[in-house]
CSV table of C-alpha atoms in Angstrom, one decimal:
chain,number,residue,atom,x,y,z
A,707,MET,CA,11.0,-25.6,-74.1
A,708,MET,CA,7.6,-25.7,-72.7
A,709,ALA,CA,6.5,-23.8,-69.6
A,710,SER,CA,5.6,-25.7,-66.5
A,711,ASN,CA,1.8,-26.0,-65.7
A,712,LEU,CA,2.3,-26.3,-62.0
A,713,PRO,CA,0.7,-23.5,-59.9
A,714,LEU,CA,2.9,-21.0,-58.3
A,715,PRO,CA,3.2,-21.2,-54.5
A,716,ILE,CA,1.4,-18.5,-52.5
A,717,PRO,CA,3.7,-16.5,-50.3
A,718,PRO,CA,2.9,-16.5,-46.6
A,719,ARG,CA,0.4,-13.9,-45.4
A,720,THR,CA,1.8,-10.9,-43.5
A,721,PRO,CA,0.0,-10.4,-40.2
A,722,THR,CA,-2.3,-7.4,-40.5
A,723,PRO,CA,-2.4,-5.1,-37.5
A,724,PRO,CA,-5.8,-4.6,-35.8
A,725,SER,CA,-8.1,-2.0,-37.1
A,726,ASP,CA,-8.6,1.4,-35.4
A,727,ASP,CA,-12.3,0.8,-34.8
A,728,GLY,CA,-11.6,-2.1,-32.5
A,729,ARG,CA,-13.0,-4.8,-34.7
A,730,ASP,CA,-10.9,-7.8,-35.7
A,731,GLN,CA,-11.5,-9.0,-39.2
A,732,TYR,CA,-10.2,-12.4,-38.2
A,733,ALA,CA,-12.5,-12.8,-35.1
A,734,PRO,CA,-14.3,-16.1,-34.9
A,735,ARG,CA,-17.5,-16.4,-36.7
A,736,MET,CA,-19.3,-17.5,-33.5
A,737,PHE,CA,-18.8,-14.1,-31.9
A,738,GLN,CA,-19.9,-12.1,-34.9
A,739,GLY,CA,-23.1,-10.1,-34.4
A,740,VAL,CA,-22.6,-10.3,-30.6
A,741,SER,CA,-22.0,-7.1,-28.7
A,742,VAL,CA,-19.3,-7.3,-26.1
A,743,ASP,CA,-18.9,-4.8,-23.4
A,744,ARG,CA,-15.1,-4.5,-22.7
A,745,ASP,CA,-15.6,-2.6,-19.5
A,746,SER,CA,-17.9,-5.1,-17.8
A,747,LEU,CA,-15.0,-6.8,-16.1
A,748,SER,CA,-13.1,-3.7,-15.1
A,749,PRO,CA,-12.8,-3.2,-11.3
A,750,LEU,CA,-13.2,0.6,-11.9
A,751,LYS,CA,-16.8,0.2,-12.9
A,752,ASP,CA,-19.8,-0.2,-10.6
A,753,SER,CA,-20.9,-3.3,-12.3
A,754,PHE,CA,-17.8,-5.3,-11.1
A,755,PRO,CA,-18.9,-7.7,-8.3
A,756,ARG,CA,-17.2,-6.9,-4.9
A,757,SER,CA,-17.6,-10.4,-3.4
A,758,ILE,CA,-19.0,-13.7,-4.5
A,759,THR,CA,-21.3,-15.3,-1.9
A,760,LEU,CA,-21.9,-19.0,-2.0
A,761,ASP,CA,-24.8,-20.8,-0.8
A,762,GLN,CA,-24.5,-22.2,2.7
A,763,THR,CA,-25.7,-25.5,1.7
A,764,SER,CA,-23.3,-25.7,-1.3
A,765,SER,CA,-20.3,-24.6,0.8
A,766,ASP,CA,-21.1,-27.2,3.5
A,767,ARG,CA,-21.5,-29.9,0.9
A,768,LEU,CA,-18.1,-29.1,-0.6
A,769,SER,CA,-16.2,-29.1,2.7
A,770,PRO,CA,-14.4,-32.4,3.5
A,771,THR,CA,-14.9,-31.8,7.2
A,772,LYS,CA,-18.7,-32.0,7.0
A,773,SER,CA,-20.6,-35.3,7.2
A,774,SER,CA,-22.5,-34.4,4.0
A,775,PHE,CA,-19.3,-34.6,2.0
A,776,SER,CA,-19.2,-37.8,-0.1
A,777,LEU,CA,-16.9,-39.0,-2.8
A,778,SER,CA,-19.6,-41.0,-4.4
A,779,SER,CA,-22.0,-38.0,-4.7
A,780,ARG,CA,-19.2,-36.0,-6.2
A,781,ALA,CA,-18.5,-38.7,-8.6
A,782,ALA,CA,-22.2,-38.8,-9.5
A,783,ASP,CA,-22.3,-35.0,-10.0
A,784,THR,CA,-19.3,-35.2,-12.2
A,785,SER,CA,-20.7,-37.9,-14.4
A,786,ALA,CA,-24.0,-36.1,-14.7
A,787,VAL,CA,-22.2,-32.9,-15.8
A,788,ALA,CA,-20.2,-34.8,-18.3
A,789,GLN,CA,-23.4,-36.3,-19.8
A,790,ASN,CA,-25.3,-33.0,-19.9
A,791,GLY,CA,-22.4,-30.9,-21.1
A,792,SER,CA,-23.1,-28.4,-18.4
A,793,SER,CA,-20.4,-26.3,-16.8
A,794,ASP,CA,-22.1,-25.3,-13.6
A,795,SER,CA,-19.5,-24.3,-11.1
A,796,ASN,CA,-21.8,-25.0,-8.1
A,797,ALA,CA,-22.2,-28.7,-9.2
A,798,MET,CA,-18.5,-29.4,-10.0
A,799,GLY,CA,-16.8,-27.6,-7.1
A,800,PRO,CA,-13.1,-26.7,-7.0
A,801,PHE,CA,-11.9,-30.3,-6.6
A,802,ASN,CA,-12.7,-33.5,-8.3
A,803,PHE,CA,-11.7,-36.4,-6.1
A,804,ASN,CA,-12.0,-39.9,-7.3
A,805,THR,CA,-11.7,-43.1,-5.3
A,806,THR,CA,-8.3,-44.8,-5.7
A,807,VAL,CA,-7.6,-48.4,-4.6
A,808,MET,CA,-3.9,-48.9,-3.5
A,809,SER,CA,-2.2,-52.1,-4.4
A,810,LYS,CA,-0.8,-54.2,-1.5
A,811,GLY,CA,1.7,-56.0,-3.7
A,812,PRO,CA,5.4,-55.1,-4.0
A,813,VAL,CA,6.3,-52.1,-6.2
A,814,VAL,CA,8.0,-53.4,-9.3
A,815,LYS,CA,10.9,-51.1,-10.2
A,816,SER,CA,11.0,-50.3,-13.9
A,817,ASN,CA,14.1,-49.5,-15.7
A,818,ILE,CA,12.3,-48.1,-18.7
A,819,GLY,CA,13.7,-44.8,-19.7
A,820,GLN,CA,16.6,-45.0,-17.2
A,821,ARG,CA,20.3,-44.8,-18.3
A,822,ARG,CA,22.3,-47.4,-16.6
A,823,GLY,CA,25.7,-46.3,-17.7
A,824,HIS,CA,28.0,-47.4,-20.4
A,825,LYS,CA,29.7,-50.8,-20.0
A,826,TYR,CA,33.0,-50.6,-21.6
A,827,LYS,CA,33.7,-54.2,-21.9
A,828,HIS,CA,30.4,-54.7,-23.8
A,829,SER,CA,31.0,-51.9,-26.4
A,830,SER,CA,32.2,-52.8,-29.8
A,831,ILE,CA,35.3,-50.7,-29.7
A,832,SER,CA,36.5,-51.8,-26.2
A,833,HIS,CA,36.9,-55.4,-27.5
A,834,GLN,CA,40.1,-54.2,-29.1
A,835,ILE,CA,41.3,-52.1,-26.2
A,836,PHE,CA,40.1,-53.6,-22.9
A,837,LEU,CA,40.9,-57.4,-22.8
A,838,GLU,CA,39.7,-59.8,-20.1
A,839,PRO,CA,42.6,-60.9,-17.9
A,840,PRO,CA,43.6,-64.5,-18.4
A,841,PRO,CA,42.2,-66.9,-15.7
A,842,ARG,CA,44.8,-67.6,-13.0
A,843,ALA,CA,45.2,-71.0,-11.5
A,844,PRO,CA,44.3,-71.3,-7.8
A,845,LEU,CA,47.1,-70.9,-5.3
A,846,ALA,CA,49.0,-74.1,-4.4
A,847,LEU,CA,49.1,-73.1,-0.7
A,848,PRO,CA,45.9,-73.3,1.3
A,849,ASN,CA,44.8,-70.3,3.3
A,850,SER,CA,45.1,-72.1,6.7
A,851,LEU,CA,45.2,-75.6,8.0
A,852,PRO,CA,43.3,-76.9,11.1
A,853,ILE,CA,45.4,-76.9,14.3
A,854,PRO,CA,44.9,-80.1,16.3
A,855,THR,CA,43.3,-79.9,19.7
A,856,LEU,CA,44.5,-81.8,22.8
A,857,LYS,CA,41.9,-84.5,22.3
A,858,GLU,CA,43.0,-85.0,18.7
A,859,CYS,CA,46.6,-85.3,19.7
A,860,ARG,CA,45.8,-87.9,22.3
A,861,ALA,CA,43.8,-89.9,19.8
A,862,SER,CA,46.6,-89.8,17.2
A,863,MET,CA,49.3,-91.0,19.6
A,864,SER,CA,50.9,-94.4,18.7
A,865,LYS,CA,52.0,-97.0,21.2
A,866,ASP,CA,55.6,-95.9,21.0
A,867,GLN,CA,54.7,-92.2,21.4
A,868,LYS,CA,52.6,-93.1,24.5
A,869,THR,CA,55.6,-94.9,26.0
A,870,ARG,CA,57.9,-92.0,25.4
A,871,PHE,CA,55.4,-89.6,26.9
A,872,TRP,CA,55.1,-91.5,30.1
A,873,TRP,CA,58.9,-91.8,30.3
A,874,SER,CA,59.1,-88.0,30.1
A,875,VAL,CA,56.7,-87.8,33.0
A,876,CYS,CA,58.9,-90.2,34.9
A,877,HIS,CA,61.9,-88.0,34.1
A,878,MET,CA,60.1,-85.1,35.8
A,879,PHE,CA,59.6,-87.3,38.9
A,880,VAL,CA,63.3,-87.9,38.9
A,881,ALA,CA,63.9,-84.2,38.9
A,882,ALA,CA,61.5,-83.7,41.8
A,883,TYR,CA,63.1,-86.5,43.8
A,884,THR,CA,66.5,-85.0,43.3
A,885,LEU,CA,65.4,-81.7,44.5
A,886,TRP,CA,63.7,-83.3,47.5
A,887,THR,CA,66.9,-85.1,48.5
A,888,ALA,CA,69.2,-82.2,47.7
A,889,HIS,CA,69.1,-80.6,51.2
A,890,GLY,CA,72.4,-82.2,52.1
A,891,SER,CA,74.4,-80.8,49.2
A,892,LEU,CA,74.5,-77.6,47.1
A,893,ALA,CA,75.9,-79.6,44.2
A,894,MET,CA,72.8,-81.9,44.3
A,895,THR,CA,70.5,-78.8,44.2
A,896,ALA,CA,72.3,-77.7,41.1
A,897,LEU,CA,71.9,-81.2,39.6
A,898,SER,CA,68.1,-81.1,40.3
A,899,HIS,CA,67.9,-77.9,38.2
A,900,LEU,CA,69.8,-79.6,35.3
A,901,ILE,CA,67.5,-82.7,35.4
A,902,LEU,CA,64.4,-80.4,35.4
A,903,PHE,CA,65.8,-78.7,32.3
A,904,ASP,CA,66.4,-82.2,30.7
A,905,SER,CA,62.8,-83.4,31.6
A,906,LEU,CA,61.2,-80.4,30.0
A,907,GLY,CA,63.3,-81.0,26.9
A,908,ALA,CA,62.1,-84.6,26.8
A,909,LEU,CA,58.5,-83.5,27.1
A,910,VAL,CA,59.0,-81.0,24.1
A,911,CYS,CA,60.5,-83.9,22.0
A,912,VAL,CA,57.4,-86.0,22.6
A,913,SER,CA,55.1,-83.1,21.8
A,914,VAL,CA,56.9,-82.5,18.6
A,915,ASP,CA,56.7,-86.2,17.6
A,916,VAL,CA,52.9,-86.2,18.3
A,917,LEU,CA,52.3,-82.9,16.4
A,918,SER,CA,54.2,-84.3,13.4
A,919,ASN,CA,51.3,-86.7,12.9
A,920,PHE,CA,49.3,-83.8,11.5
A,921,GLU,CA,49.6,-82.0,8.2
A,922,VAL,CA,49.8,-78.5,9.7
A,923,TRP,CA,53.2,-79.3,11.3
A,924,LYS,CA,55.2,-79.4,8.1
A,925,ARG,CA,53.0,-78.2,5.3
A,926,SER,CA,53.1,-74.6,4.4
A,927,SER,CA,50.0,-72.3,4.3
A,928,ILE,CA,49.4,-68.6,3.9
A,929,ARG,CA,48.8,-68.2,7.6
A,930,HIS,CA,51.8,-70.4,8.6
A,931,PRO,CA,54.3,-70.2,5.7
A,932,PHE,CA,56.7,-72.7,7.4
A,933,GLY,CA,54.2,-74.8,9.2
A,934,LEU,CA,54.2,-75.0,13.0
A,935,GLU,CA,57.8,-76.1,13.3
A,936,ARG,CA,58.8,-72.7,14.5
A,937,ALA,CA,56.7,-73.4,17.7
A,938,GLU,CA,59.5,-75.8,18.7
A,939,VAL,CA,62.0,-73.0,18.5
A,940,LEU,CA,59.7,-70.8,20.7
A,941,ALA,CA,59.4,-73.6,23.3
A,942,GLY,CA,63.2,-74.1,23.3
A,943,PHE,CA,63.7,-70.3,23.7
A,944,ALA,CA,61.4,-70.4,26.8
A,945,MET,CA,63.4,-73.3,28.2
A,946,CYS,CA,66.7,-71.5,27.7
A,947,VAL,CA,65.4,-68.4,29.6
A,948,LEU,CA,64.4,-70.7,32.4
A,949,LEU,CA,67.8,-72.3,32.5
A,950,LEU,CA,69.4,-68.9,32.7
A,951,PHE,CA,67.2,-67.9,35.6
A,952,MET,CA,67.9,-71.2,37.4
A,953,GLY,CA,71.7,-70.6,37.1
A,954,LEU,CA,71.3,-67.1,38.5
A,955,ASP,CA,69.3,-68.5,41.4
A,956,LEU,CA,72.1,-71.0,42.2
A,957,ILE,CA,74.7,-68.2,42.2
A,958,SER,CA,72.5,-66.2,44.7
A,959,HIS,CA,72.2,-69.3,46.8
A,960,ASN,CA,75.9,-69.9,46.9
A,961,LEU,CA,76.5,-66.3,47.8
A,962,GLN,CA,74.1,-66.6,50.7
A,963,HIS,CA,76.0,-69.6,52.1
A,964,PHE,CA,79.3,-67.8,51.7
A,965,LEU,CA,77.9,-64.9,53.8
A,966,GLU,CA,76.7,-67.3,56.4
A,967,LYS,CA,80.1,-68.8,56.8
A,968,SER,CA,81.6,-65.2,57.1
A,969,GLY,CA,79.7,-64.6,60.4
A,970,HIS,CA,76.4,-63.2,59.2
A,971,GLU,CA,73.3,-64.6,60.9
A,972,PRO,CA,71.3,-66.6,58.4
A,973,HIS,CA,67.6,-65.9,57.8
A,974,HIS,CA,66.9,-69.6,57.5
A,975,SER,CA,68.8,-72.5,58.9
A,976,HIS,CA,70.7,-74.6,56.3
A,977,ASP,CA,71.6,-78.0,57.7
A,978,HIS,CA,73.4,-80.1,55.1
A,979,ASP,CA,73.6,-83.8,55.7
A,980,ARG,CA,76.1,-85.5,53.5
A,981,VAL,CA,76.1,-89.0,52.2
A,982,SER,CA,78.0,-91.5,54.5
A,983,LEU,CA,81.5,-92.4,53.5
A,984,GLY,CA,81.8,-95.4,51.1
A,985,SER,CA,78.1,-95.4,50.2
A,986,VAL,CA,76.6,-95.0,46.7
A,987,ASP,CA,74.6,-91.9,46.0
A,988,VAL,CA,71.3,-93.3,44.6
A,989,THR,CA,70.2,-89.9,43.4
A,990,ALA,CA,73.2,-89.5,41.2
A,991,VAL,CA,72.7,-93.0,39.7
A,992,LEU,CA,69.1,-92.1,38.9
A,993,ALA,CA,70.3,-88.8,37.3
A,994,ILE,CA,72.8,-90.6,35.1
A,995,SER,CA,70.3,-93.4,34.0
A,996,SER,CA,67.5,-90.9,33.2
A,997,THR,CA,69.7,-88.6,31.2
A,998,LEU,CA,71.1,-91.5,29.1
A,999,ILE,CA,67.6,-93.0,28.4
A,1000,SER,CA,66.3,-89.6,27.3
A,1001,ALA,CA,69.3,-88.8,25.2
A,1002,ILE,CA,69.4,-92.2,23.4
A,1003,GLY,CA,65.7,-93.1,23.3
A,1004,LEU,CA,64.1,-89.7,22.9
A,1005,LYS,CA,66.9,-87.9,21.1
A,1006,ASN,CA,66.6,-85.2,23.8
A,1007,HIS,CA,68.2,-81.8,23.0
A,1008,ALA,CA,69.4,-83.2,19.7
A,1009,ARG,CA,68.1,-80.2,17.6
A,1010,ILE,CA,69.5,-77.7,20.1
A,1011,GLY,CA,72.9,-79.4,19.9
A,1012,LYS,CA,72.9,-79.1,16.1
A,1013,ALA,CA,71.9,-75.5,16.2
A,1014,MET,CA,74.6,-74.6,18.8
A,1015,ARG,CA,78.0,-76.2,18.4
A,1016,PHE,CA,80.9,-76.2,20.9
A,1017,GLY,CA,84.3,-76.8,19.4
A,1018,TYR,CA,85.7,-78.2,22.7
A,1019,ILE,CA,83.2,-81.1,23.0
A,1020,GLU,CA,82.3,-81.6,19.3
A,1021,SER,CA,84.8,-84.4,19.0
A,1022,LEU,CA,83.3,-86.4,21.9
A,1023,PRO,CA,80.7,-89.2,21.3
A,1024,SER,CA,77.3,-88.2,20.3
A,1025,VAL,CA,75.8,-88.1,23.8
A,1026,LEU,CA,78.6,-86.1,25.3
A,1027,SER,CA,78.9,-83.8,22.3
A,1028,ASN,CA,75.6,-82.1,23.4
A,1029,PRO,CA,76.4,-79.4,26.0
A,1030,SER,CA,73.3,-80.2,28.0
A,1031,HIS,CA,74.0,-83.9,28.4
A,1032,PHE,CA,77.7,-83.2,29.0
A,1033,LEU,CA,76.9,-80.9,31.9
A,1034,THR,CA,74.4,-83.2,33.5
A,1035,LEU,CA,76.4,-86.4,33.1
A,1036,SER,CA,79.7,-84.8,34.4
A,1037,CYS,CA,77.9,-83.3,37.5
A,1038,SER,CA,76.3,-86.7,38.4
A,1039,THR,CA,79.6,-88.6,38.0
A,1040,LEU,CA,81.4,-86.1,40.3
A,1041,LEU,CA,78.6,-86.5,42.9
A,1042,LEU,CA,79.2,-90.2,42.8
A,1043,LEU,CA,82.9,-89.7,43.7
A,1044,LEU,CA,82.2,-87.1,46.5
A,1045,PRO,CA,81.4,-89.7,49.2
A,1046,LEU,CA,84.9,-91.2,48.8
A,1047,VAL,CA,86.7,-88.1,50.1
A,1048,SER,CA,87.0,-86.7,53.6
A,1049,ILE,CA,84.4,-84.4,55.2
A,1050,ARG,CA,86.5,-81.2,54.9
A,1051,ILE,CA,87.3,-81.9,51.2
A,1052,TYR,CA,83.7,-82.9,50.6
A,1053,ASP,CA,82.3,-79.6,51.9
A,1054,TRP,CA,84.8,-77.6,49.8
A,1055,LEU,CA,84.3,-79.6,46.6
A,1056,ASP,CA,80.5,-79.4,47.0
A,1057,LYS,CA,80.6,-75.6,47.0
A,1058,VAL,CA,83.1,-75.4,44.1
A,1059,LEU,CA,81.0,-77.9,42.1
A,1060,SER,CA,77.8,-76.0,42.8
A,1061,GLY,CA,79.3,-72.7,41.7
A,1062,THR,CA,80.8,-74.3,38.5
A,1063,ILE,CA,77.5,-75.8,37.5
A,1064,ALA,CA,75.7,-72.5,38.2
A,1065,ILE,CA,78.1,-70.5,36.0
A,1066,SER,CA,78.0,-73.2,33.3
A,1067,MET,CA,74.2,-73.0,33.3
A,1068,CYS,CA,74.3,-69.2,32.9
A,1069,PHE,CA,76.8,-69.5,30.1
A,1070,LEU,CA,74.8,-72.2,28.3
A,1071,GLY,CA,71.6,-70.3,28.8
A,1072,VAL,CA,73.0,-67.1,27.3
A,1073,ARG,CA,74.4,-69.0,24.3
A,1074,LEU,CA,71.1,-70.7,23.7
A,1075,VAL,CA,69.0,-67.6,24.1
A,1076,LYS,CA,71.3,-65.8,21.6
A,1077,THR,CA,71.1,-68.6,19.1
A,1078,LEU,CA,67.4,-69.3,19.3
A,1079,GLY,CA,66.5,-65.6,19.5
A,1080,SER,CA,68.3,-65.0,16.2
A,1081,MET,CA,66.4,-67.9,14.7
A,1082,LEU,CA,63.1,-66.4,15.8
A,1083,LEU,CA,64.3,-63.1,14.2
A,1084,MET,CA,64.9,-65.0,10.9
A,1085,SER,CA,68.7,-64.6,10.9
A,1086,TYR,CA,71.6,-67.0,10.8
A,1087,SER,CA,74.1,-67.0,13.7
A,1088,GLY,CA,76.3,-69.9,12.5
A,1089,HIS,CA,79.9,-69.6,11.3
A,1090,GLY,CA,81.4,-69.9,7.9
A,1091,VAL,CA,79.3,-67.3,6.0
A,1092,SER,CA,82.2,-65.0,5.3
A,1093,ASP,CA,84.3,-68.0,3.9
A,1094,VAL,CA,81.4,-69.0,1.6
A,1095,ILE,CA,81.1,-65.4,0.2
A,1096,LYS,CA,84.9,-65.3,-0.4
A,1097,ASP,CA,84.8,-68.6,-2.3
A,1098,ILE,CA,82.0,-67.3,-4.5
A,1099,GLU,CA,83.8,-64.1,-5.3
A,1100,SER,CA,86.9,-66.0,-6.2
A,1101,ASP,CA,85.2,-67.7,-9.1
A,1102,PRO,CA,86.4,-66.2,-12.4
A,1103,ALA,CA,82.8,-66.0,-13.8
A,1104,VAL,CA,81.6,-63.9,-10.9
A,1105,PHE,CA,82.2,-60.1,-11.1
A,1106,GLY,CA,80.8,-59.3,-7.6
A,1107,VAL,CA,78.2,-60.2,-5.0
A,1108,ASP,CA,75.6,-57.4,-4.8
A,1109,ASP,CA,73.6,-58.9,-2.0
A,1110,ALA,CA,73.8,-62.0,0.3
A,1111,ARG,CA,71.2,-63.0,2.9
A,1112,PHE,CA,71.5,-66.1,5.1
A,1113,TRP,CA,68.8,-66.8,7.6
A,1114,GLN,CA,67.4,-69.8,9.5
A,1115,VAL,CA,63.7,-70.6,9.8
A,1116,HIS,CA,63.8,-73.4,12.4
A,1117,TYR,CA,66.1,-76.3,13.4
A,1118,GLY,CA,65.9,-78.1,10.1
A,1119,LEU,CA,65.6,-75.4,7.5
A,1120,CYS,CA,68.0,-72.6,6.4
A,1121,MET,CA,67.8,-70.3,3.4
A,1122,ALA,CA,70.4,-68.4,1.4
A,1123,ASN,CA,69.5,-65.6,-1.1
A,1124,LEU,CA,72.3,-64.3,-3.3
A,1125,LYS,CA,72.3,-61.7,-6.0
A,1126,LEU,CA,75.4,-61.9,-8.3
A,1127,ARG,CA,76.9,-60.1,-11.3
A,1128,VAL,CA,78.3,-62.7,-13.7
A,1129,SER,CA,79.4,-63.2,-17.3
A,1130,GLY,CA,79.3,-66.1,-19.7
A,1131,ALA,CA,77.0,-68.2,-21.7
A,1132,ASP,CA,73.9,-70.0,-20.5
A,1133,ASP,CA,75.8,-73.3,-20.0
A,1134,ASN,CA,78.4,-71.6,-17.7
A,1135,ILE,CA,75.6,-69.9,-15.7
A,1136,GLY,CA,73.9,-73.3,-15.1
A,1137,ARG,CA,77.2,-74.8,-13.9
A,1138,LEU,CA,77.8,-71.8,-11.7
A,1139,ARG,CA,74.4,-72.2,-10.2
A,1140,GLU,CA,75.0,-75.8,-9.2
A,1141,LYS,CA,78.5,-75.0,-7.9
A,1142,ILE,CA,77.3,-72.2,-5.5
A,1143,SER,CA,74.4,-74.3,-4.3
A,1144,SER,CA,76.6,-77.3,-3.4
A,1145,LEU,CA,79.2,-74.9,-1.9
A,1146,VAL,CA,76.6,-73.4,0.5
A,1147,ARG,CA,75.2,-76.9,1.5
A,1148,ASN,CA,78.6,-78.4,2.1
A,1149,ARG,CA,80.1,-75.6,4.0
A,1150,LEU,CA,77.1,-74.5,6.1
A,1151,GLY,CA,74.9,-77.6,6.2
A,1152,GLY,CA,77.6,-80.1,7.0
A,1153,GLY,CA,77.5,-81.9,3.7
A,1154,TYR,CA,75.3,-84.7,2.4
A,1155,GLY,CA,74.4,-87.4,4.8
A,1156,THR,CA,75.7,-85.7,7.9
A,1157,GLY,CA,72.2,-84.9,9.2
A,1158,GLY,CA,72.7,-81.1,9.4
A,1159,GLN,CA,70.3,-78.4,8.4
A,1160,ARG,CA,68.7,-78.4,5.1
A,1161,TRP,CA,69.6,-75.4,2.9
A,1162,GLU,CA,67.5,-73.9,0.2
A,1163,VAL,CA,69.6,-71.6,-2.1
A,1164,SER,CA,68.0,-69.1,-4.5
A,1165,LEU,CA,70.3,-67.2,-6.9
A,1166,GLN,CA,69.7,-64.1,-9.1
A,1167,PHE,CA,72.2,-63.4,-11.8
A,1168,THR,CA,72.8,-60.1,-13.6
A,1169,ILE,CA,74.7,-60.8,-16.8
A,1170,GLU,CA,77.5,-58.3,-17.6
A,1171,ARG,CA,78.3,-57.8,-21.3
A,1172,THR,CA,82.0,-57.6,-22.0
């Protein structure tokens, strides 16, 4: 084996401490042979300068507050020193200002050397962990639909709708004429209040017919989930409150007349002129004809009659089965018969008929306020709900009803939400779903073809394993 011919590495030199005589053997060659006085800069020696005085001209020249100060001259001095290699402190001065031109353009922000943060979805690992959500289809319901103005409603009216509108205005004039001629009878005053209620209902029917020309009336949106059909319920609720107050006003009027007959001095004179014997009361005839035209032609109070059913008059014909029409027509017919009786019987029957109509108006107003108020509160006030639940629980495939909600949105739409515990296969569950839906529609909606409320039934099943 031959030895290597490579030279051995020289180990690093250990620093040598300075010699005692004060001379450094590693001092630069340029300072060798030059004597250096180490005490020349000591402040303890007399040779140390106490202060440095500058020339007055040089100090003024270096002051920025003097007129002799110039950047160009300083730049020239600086360039001259750089060329000559001189380090004269009087020529350079303590500062070296150079002229700088500022840019008027916009400052461009640079992102070089800046950390913008880690984007997880762009990393290689996050492609396996953080997945993009699947794109969702846009909602089928619009956010909102335009509400028509009065000008748009008037422009969209058809010829038939205009005719019905002007008839509702004529119905109001009939109510005003009845009230103007009612000074001879308390019963006629009560009839004028009933005709006013019917005329307002006719106007609401025409308004609903005109608003149905627009999409916002029936189409659902996020702002109006059930369209504007609930506005009709609100208008009917206001009418019912007005009917209740008119009935209370008639009761107070009758009590005032009763106190006058008892010997109390009246605050205002009440002279009642009756219709002559054997004559026909024209006002009563106008009331009967206007009520029949509005009931048959405009379907006045038809939706209110469906929402509120009276068992006593439900078997009567379609016009008389509505409590509002029945009350107006019966009062007008009795007023036609009053001129056939004597004066004493006429005065007695007039007060009895007025009191009966006032009480009936209050009773009808309370029932309507309760029914429409529950409809505004999204609840169902009809009958037959308990029977429907009993029939559902009697089915052998149903273990129990956990929750049952029945509520009415407006005159034409009701909803039923049921949560059931059932058992069986999928075929039996489908049959049970159809059976419950038809049961709710037939019992509560009146059956197919009867023109009752439309029911939407939603069912949730919990399958019990046996």
